[in-house]
Amino acid sequence: AQTVTQSQPEMSVQEAETVTLSCTYDTSESDYYLFWYKQPPSRQMILVIRQEAYKQQNATENRFSVNFQKAAKSFSLKISDSQLGDAAMYFCAYGSNYKLTFGKGTLLTVNP
Amino acid sequence: SQTIHQWPATLVQPVGSPLSLECTVEGTSNPNLYWYRQAAGRGLQLLFYSVGIGQISSEVPQNLSASRPQDRQFILSSKKLLLSDSGFYLCAWSVHRVLSGNTIYFGEGSWLTVV
């Protein structure tokens, strides 16, 4: 079974600074997708970014980018120019065969 | 555009009482449907998923069950709630095909407290 590990339960960053959230996963499959979701205090799950495993190029979405290392099974999220609205729980997720498997999340605090 | 709704948003139920959470998706046909649970301080755990009417796959054995009576309706039920069933329940959907790049979209969630 696939597992997703987020080793940082909590992280903090100063407004306008950059922060990187870590994620590793375990799989024997070659075709899969990886996701970062954001869950603000409203509890709504919001897609932040998505990465196809067969693509070597790292995905980017405005201030959000990933560092995808397939051999190391690592998928970190970098948030640049952090804003107060980025404060949330961030979940890494592995997708294959209809399902997403989530990590336990990293709580990000943004300090003004 | 597609939307997903689930209700009720908040529910307080006594131990041993039944449960019914409902979810509907609009703006798409034959979606994959999912029920996830998020316990306090933990990640999301997949409970059930469905790739078509009447097709339910269970991921975790428990006293919960799911049904899909219509194409875009997904129901989570229990005959007798346990204290351990308390948590935040999320319904979700994705386009119907093997998850190969399809994003899963989530509803607003339902808070269940079993007392």
Short mmCIF file of C-alpha atoms in Angstrom, two decimals:
data_model
loop_
_atom_site.label_atom_id
_atom_site.label_comp_id
_atom_site.label_asym_id
_atom_site.label_seq_id
_atom_site.Cartn_x
_atom_site.Cartn_y
_atom_site.Cartn_z
CA ALA A 1 0.00 0.00 0.00
CA GLN A 2 1.10 3.50 -0.71
CA THR A 3 2.10 5.70 2.19
CA VAL A 4 2.67 9.45 2.36
CA THR A 5 4.83 10.99 5.07
CA GLN A 6 4.98 14.63 6.06
CA SER A 7 7.73 14.89 8.64
CA GLN A 8 7.00 18.47 9.71
CA PRO A 9 3.86 18.70 11.85
CA GLU A 10 4.25 22.48 12.08
CA MET A 11 6.18 25.17 10.24
CA SER A 12 6.29 28.93 10.49
CA VAL A 13 7.44 31.63 8.10
CA GLN A 14 7.68 35.40 8.11
CA GLU A 15 5.46 37.25 5.71
CA ALA A 16 7.19 37.76 2.32
CA GLU A 17 9.72 35.01 3.05
CA THR A 18 10.00 31.57 1.46
CA VAL A 19 9.15 28.27 3.11
CA THR A 20 9.48 24.66 1.98
CA LEU A 21 7.20 21.87 3.16
CA SER A 22 8.49 18.31 2.89
CA CYS A 23 6.74 15.17 1.69
CA THR A 24 7.95 11.67 0.94
CA TYR A 25 5.97 8.73 -0.35
CA ASP A 26 6.37 5.05 -0.85
CA THR A 27 5.12 3.25 -3.95
CA SER A 28 6.07 0.51 -6.38
CA GLU A 29 4.02 2.03 -9.20
CA SER A 30 5.48 4.01 -12.07
CA ASP A 31 2.35 5.92 -13.13
CA TYR A 32 0.89 8.21 -10.49
CA TYR A 33 0.22 11.80 -9.59
CA LEU A 34 1.13 13.90 -6.60
CA PHE A 35 -0.84 16.76 -5.11
CA TRP A 36 -0.62 19.45 -2.50
CA TYR A 37 -3.90 20.52 -0.93
CA LYS A 38 -4.46 23.43 1.41
CA GLN A 39 -6.99 23.40 4.24
CA PRO A 40 -7.58 26.84 5.78
CA PRO A 41 -9.54 27.29 9.03
CA SER A 42 -12.76 27.02 7.02
CA ARG A 43 -11.81 23.34 6.52
CA GLN A 44 -12.43 23.54 2.77
CA MET A 45 -9.87 21.44 0.91
CA ILE A 46 -8.31 23.46 -1.90
CA LEU A 47 -5.97 22.13 -4.57
CA VAL A 48 -2.68 24.02 -4.58
CA ILE A 49 -0.62 22.19 -7.18
CA ARG A 50 -0.39 18.90 -9.06
CA GLN A 51 2.57 16.95 -10.49
CA GLU A 52 2.55 14.13 -13.00
CA ALA A 53 5.12 11.45 -12.15
CA TYR A 54 6.09 10.94 -15.78
CA LYS A 55 7.07 14.60 -16.14
CA GLN A 56 10.53 15.60 -15.05
CA GLN A 57 9.69 19.29 -15.06
CA ASN A 58 8.60 20.58 -11.69
CA ALA A 59 5.10 22.05 -11.54
CA THR A 60 4.63 25.70 -10.69
CA GLU A 61 1.53 27.72 -9.89
CA ASN A 62 2.21 31.38 -9.26
CA ARG A 63 4.02 31.56 -5.88
CA PHE A 64 3.82 27.80 -5.37
CA SER A 65 6.30 25.36 -6.86
CA VAL A 66 7.36 21.80 -6.19
CA ASN A 67 10.67 19.97 -6.10
CA PHE A 68 9.86 16.50 -7.41
CA GLN A 69 12.59 13.92 -6.98
CA LYS A 70 11.15 10.67 -8.36
CA ALA A 71 14.06 8.41 -7.49
CA ALA A 72 14.09 9.69 -3.93
CA LYS A 73 10.27 9.62 -3.79
CA SER A 74 10.26 13.16 -2.53
CA PHE A 75 7.76 15.91 -3.33
CA SER A 76 8.31 19.19 -1.50
CA LEU A 77 6.27 22.37 -1.80
CA LYS A 78 7.92 25.78 -1.91
CA ILE A 79 5.87 28.86 -1.12
CA SER A 80 7.53 32.10 -2.17
CA ASP A 81 6.64 35.58 -0.93
CA SER A 82 4.47 34.08 1.80
CA GLN A 83 1.24 35.89 2.55
CA LEU A 84 -0.97 35.87 5.62
CA GLY A 85 -3.61 34.05 3.60
CA ASP A 86 -1.24 31.14 3.10
CA ALA A 87 -1.67 30.15 6.73
CA ALA A 88 -3.34 26.75 6.67
CA MET A 89 -2.85 23.03 7.02
CA TYR A 90 -1.10 21.64 3.96
CA PHE A 91 -1.59 18.04 2.86
CA CYS A 92 0.54 16.10 0.45
CA ALA A 93 -1.34 13.40 -1.47
CA TYR A 94 -0.48 10.49 -3.75
CA GLY A 95 -2.95 9.59 -6.50
CA SER A 96 -3.36 6.30 -8.32
CA ASN A 97 -6.22 3.96 -9.28
CA TYR A 98 -9.17 6.22 -8.42
CA LYS A 99 -7.84 7.11 -4.98
CA LEU A 100 -5.81 9.71 -3.16
CA THR A 101 -3.72 8.81 -0.12
CA PHE A 102 -2.96 11.75 2.14
CA GLY A 103 -0.19 12.56 4.56
CA LYS A 104 -1.02 13.79 8.05
CA GLY A 105 -0.43 17.40 7.15
CA THR A 106 1.81 20.33 8.04
CA LEU A 107 0.34 23.31 9.86
CA LEU A 108 1.83 26.48 8.38
CA THR A 109 1.81 29.70 10.38
CA VAL A 110 2.61 32.99 8.66
CA ASN A 111 3.94 35.69 10.97
CA PRO A 112 3.38 39.37 10.05
CA SER B 1 -19.30 24.44 -13.80
CA GLN B 2 -19.31 21.57 -11.36
CA THR B 3 -20.35 21.95 -7.75
CA ILE B 4 -20.55 19.58 -4.83
CA HIS B 5 -22.77 19.94 -1.81
CA GLN B 6 -22.98 17.92 1.35
CA TRP B 7 -25.22 18.19 4.38
CA PRO B 8 -25.78 18.60 7.18
CA ALA B 9 -22.82 20.84 7.96
CA THR B 10 -22.93 20.03 11.66
CA LEU B 11 -24.45 17.11 13.49
CA VAL B 12 -24.52 16.07 17.15
CA GLN B 13 -25.81 12.57 17.66
CA PRO B 14 -26.03 10.25 20.69
CA VAL B 15 -24.19 6.98 20.79
CA GLY B 16 -26.25 4.23 19.20
CA SER B 17 -28.28 6.53 16.98
CA PRO B 18 -28.34 6.26 13.18
CA LEU B 19 -26.46 8.52 10.78
CA SER B 20 -27.11 9.78 7.29
CA LEU B 21 -24.81 12.24 5.51
CA GLU B 22 -25.71 13.17 1.98
CA CYS B 23 -23.69 14.51 -0.91
CA THR B 24 -24.67 15.56 -4.41
CA VAL B 25 -22.63 16.69 -7.38
CA GLU B 26 -23.92 18.98 -10.08
CA GLY B 27 -22.61 19.82 -13.53
CA THR B 28 -21.06 16.49 -14.40
CA SER B 29 -22.19 12.94 -15.10
CA ASN B 30 -20.89 9.57 -13.92
CA PRO B 31 -18.34 11.01 -11.51
CA ASN B 32 -16.19 9.03 -9.13
CA LEU B 33 -17.42 9.75 -5.61
CA TYR B 34 -15.59 9.51 -2.32
CA TRP B 35 -16.13 9.75 1.43
CA TYR B 36 -13.15 10.76 3.53
CA ARG B 37 -12.92 11.20 7.30
CA GLN B 38 -10.57 13.57 9.08
CA ALA B 39 -10.12 12.85 12.77
CA ALA B 40 -8.80 15.60 15.03
CA GLY B 41 -5.11 16.30 14.33
CA ARG B 42 -4.87 13.67 11.63
CA GLY B 43 -4.87 13.44 7.88
CA LEU B 44 -7.67 12.34 5.63
CA GLN B 45 -8.66 8.70 5.63
CA LEU B 46 -10.51 7.28 2.63
CA LEU B 47 -13.63 5.44 3.79
CA PHE B 48 -15.50 4.60 0.59
CA TYR B 49 -15.35 5.30 -3.10
CA SER B 50 -17.71 4.63 -5.97
CA VAL B 51 -17.08 4.52 -9.72
CA GLY B 52 -20.76 4.04 -10.65
CA ILE B 53 -24.32 3.59 -9.39
CA GLY B 54 -24.49 0.76 -6.90
CA GLN B 55 -20.71 0.23 -6.99
CA ILE B 56 -19.17 0.84 -3.57
CA SER B 57 -15.65 0.01 -2.47
CA SER B 58 -14.83 0.05 1.22
CA GLU B 59 -11.35 0.95 2.35
CA VAL B 60 -11.67 0.61 6.10
CA PRO B 61 -13.86 -1.93 7.93
CA GLN B 62 -16.12 -0.13 10.38
CA ASN B 63 -19.74 0.35 11.29
CA LEU B 64 -20.26 2.83 8.49
CA SER B 65 -21.71 2.08 5.07
CA ALA B 66 -22.13 4.01 1.83
CA SER B 67 -24.68 3.93 -0.94
CA ARG B 68 -25.04 5.52 -4.35
CA PRO B 69 -28.72 5.44 -5.26
CA GLN B 70 -28.33 7.92 -8.12
CA ASP B 71 -25.51 8.88 -10.44
CA ARG B 72 -24.56 12.03 -8.57
CA GLN B 73 -25.71 11.18 -5.06
CA PHE B 74 -23.56 9.57 -2.40
CA ILE B 75 -24.79 8.74 1.10
CA LEU B 76 -22.83 7.80 4.19
CA SER B 77 -24.79 5.89 6.82
CA SER B 78 -24.58 4.10 10.11
CA LYS B 79 -27.18 2.09 11.99
CA LYS B 80 -25.57 2.69 15.39
CA LEU B 81 -22.98 5.40 15.95
CA LEU B 82 -19.94 4.92 18.15
CA LEU B 83 -18.00 7.61 19.98
CA SER B 84 -15.07 6.87 17.66
CA ASP B 85 -17.18 7.90 14.66
CA SER B 86 -16.81 11.56 15.64
CA GLY B 87 -14.89 13.60 13.11
CA PHE B 88 -15.01 15.74 10.02
CA TYR B 89 -16.45 13.96 6.99
CA LEU B 90 -15.68 15.11 3.49
CA CYS B 91 -17.43 14.08 0.31
CA ALA B 92 -15.46 14.46 -2.91
CA TRP B 93 -15.69 13.80 -6.63
CA SER B 94 -13.46 13.39 -9.65
CA VAL B 95 -13.96 12.82 -13.35
CA HIS B 96 -14.79 9.22 -14.10
CA ARG B 97 -11.69 7.49 -15.23
CA VAL B 98 -8.63 6.05 -13.59
CA LEU B 99 -7.06 8.74 -11.48
CA SER B 100 -4.27 9.80 -13.78
CA GLY B 101 -4.12 13.50 -13.29
CA ASN B 102 -7.70 14.04 -12.28
CA THR B 103 -8.05 16.29 -9.35
CA ILE B 104 -10.38 15.32 -6.51
CA TYR B 105 -12.71 18.14 -5.55
CA PHE B 106 -14.08 18.33 -2.04
CA GLY B 107 -17.34 19.43 -0.50
CA GLU B 108 -17.59 21.75 2.46
CA GLY B 109 -17.52 18.92 4.99
CA SER B 110 -19.75 17.76 7.83
CA TRP B 111 -18.82 17.90 11.48
CA LEU B 112 -20.11 14.88 13.38
CA THR B 113 -19.95 14.77 17.15
CA VAL B 114 -21.13 11.60 18.82
CA VAL B 115 -22.03 12.14 22.48
#
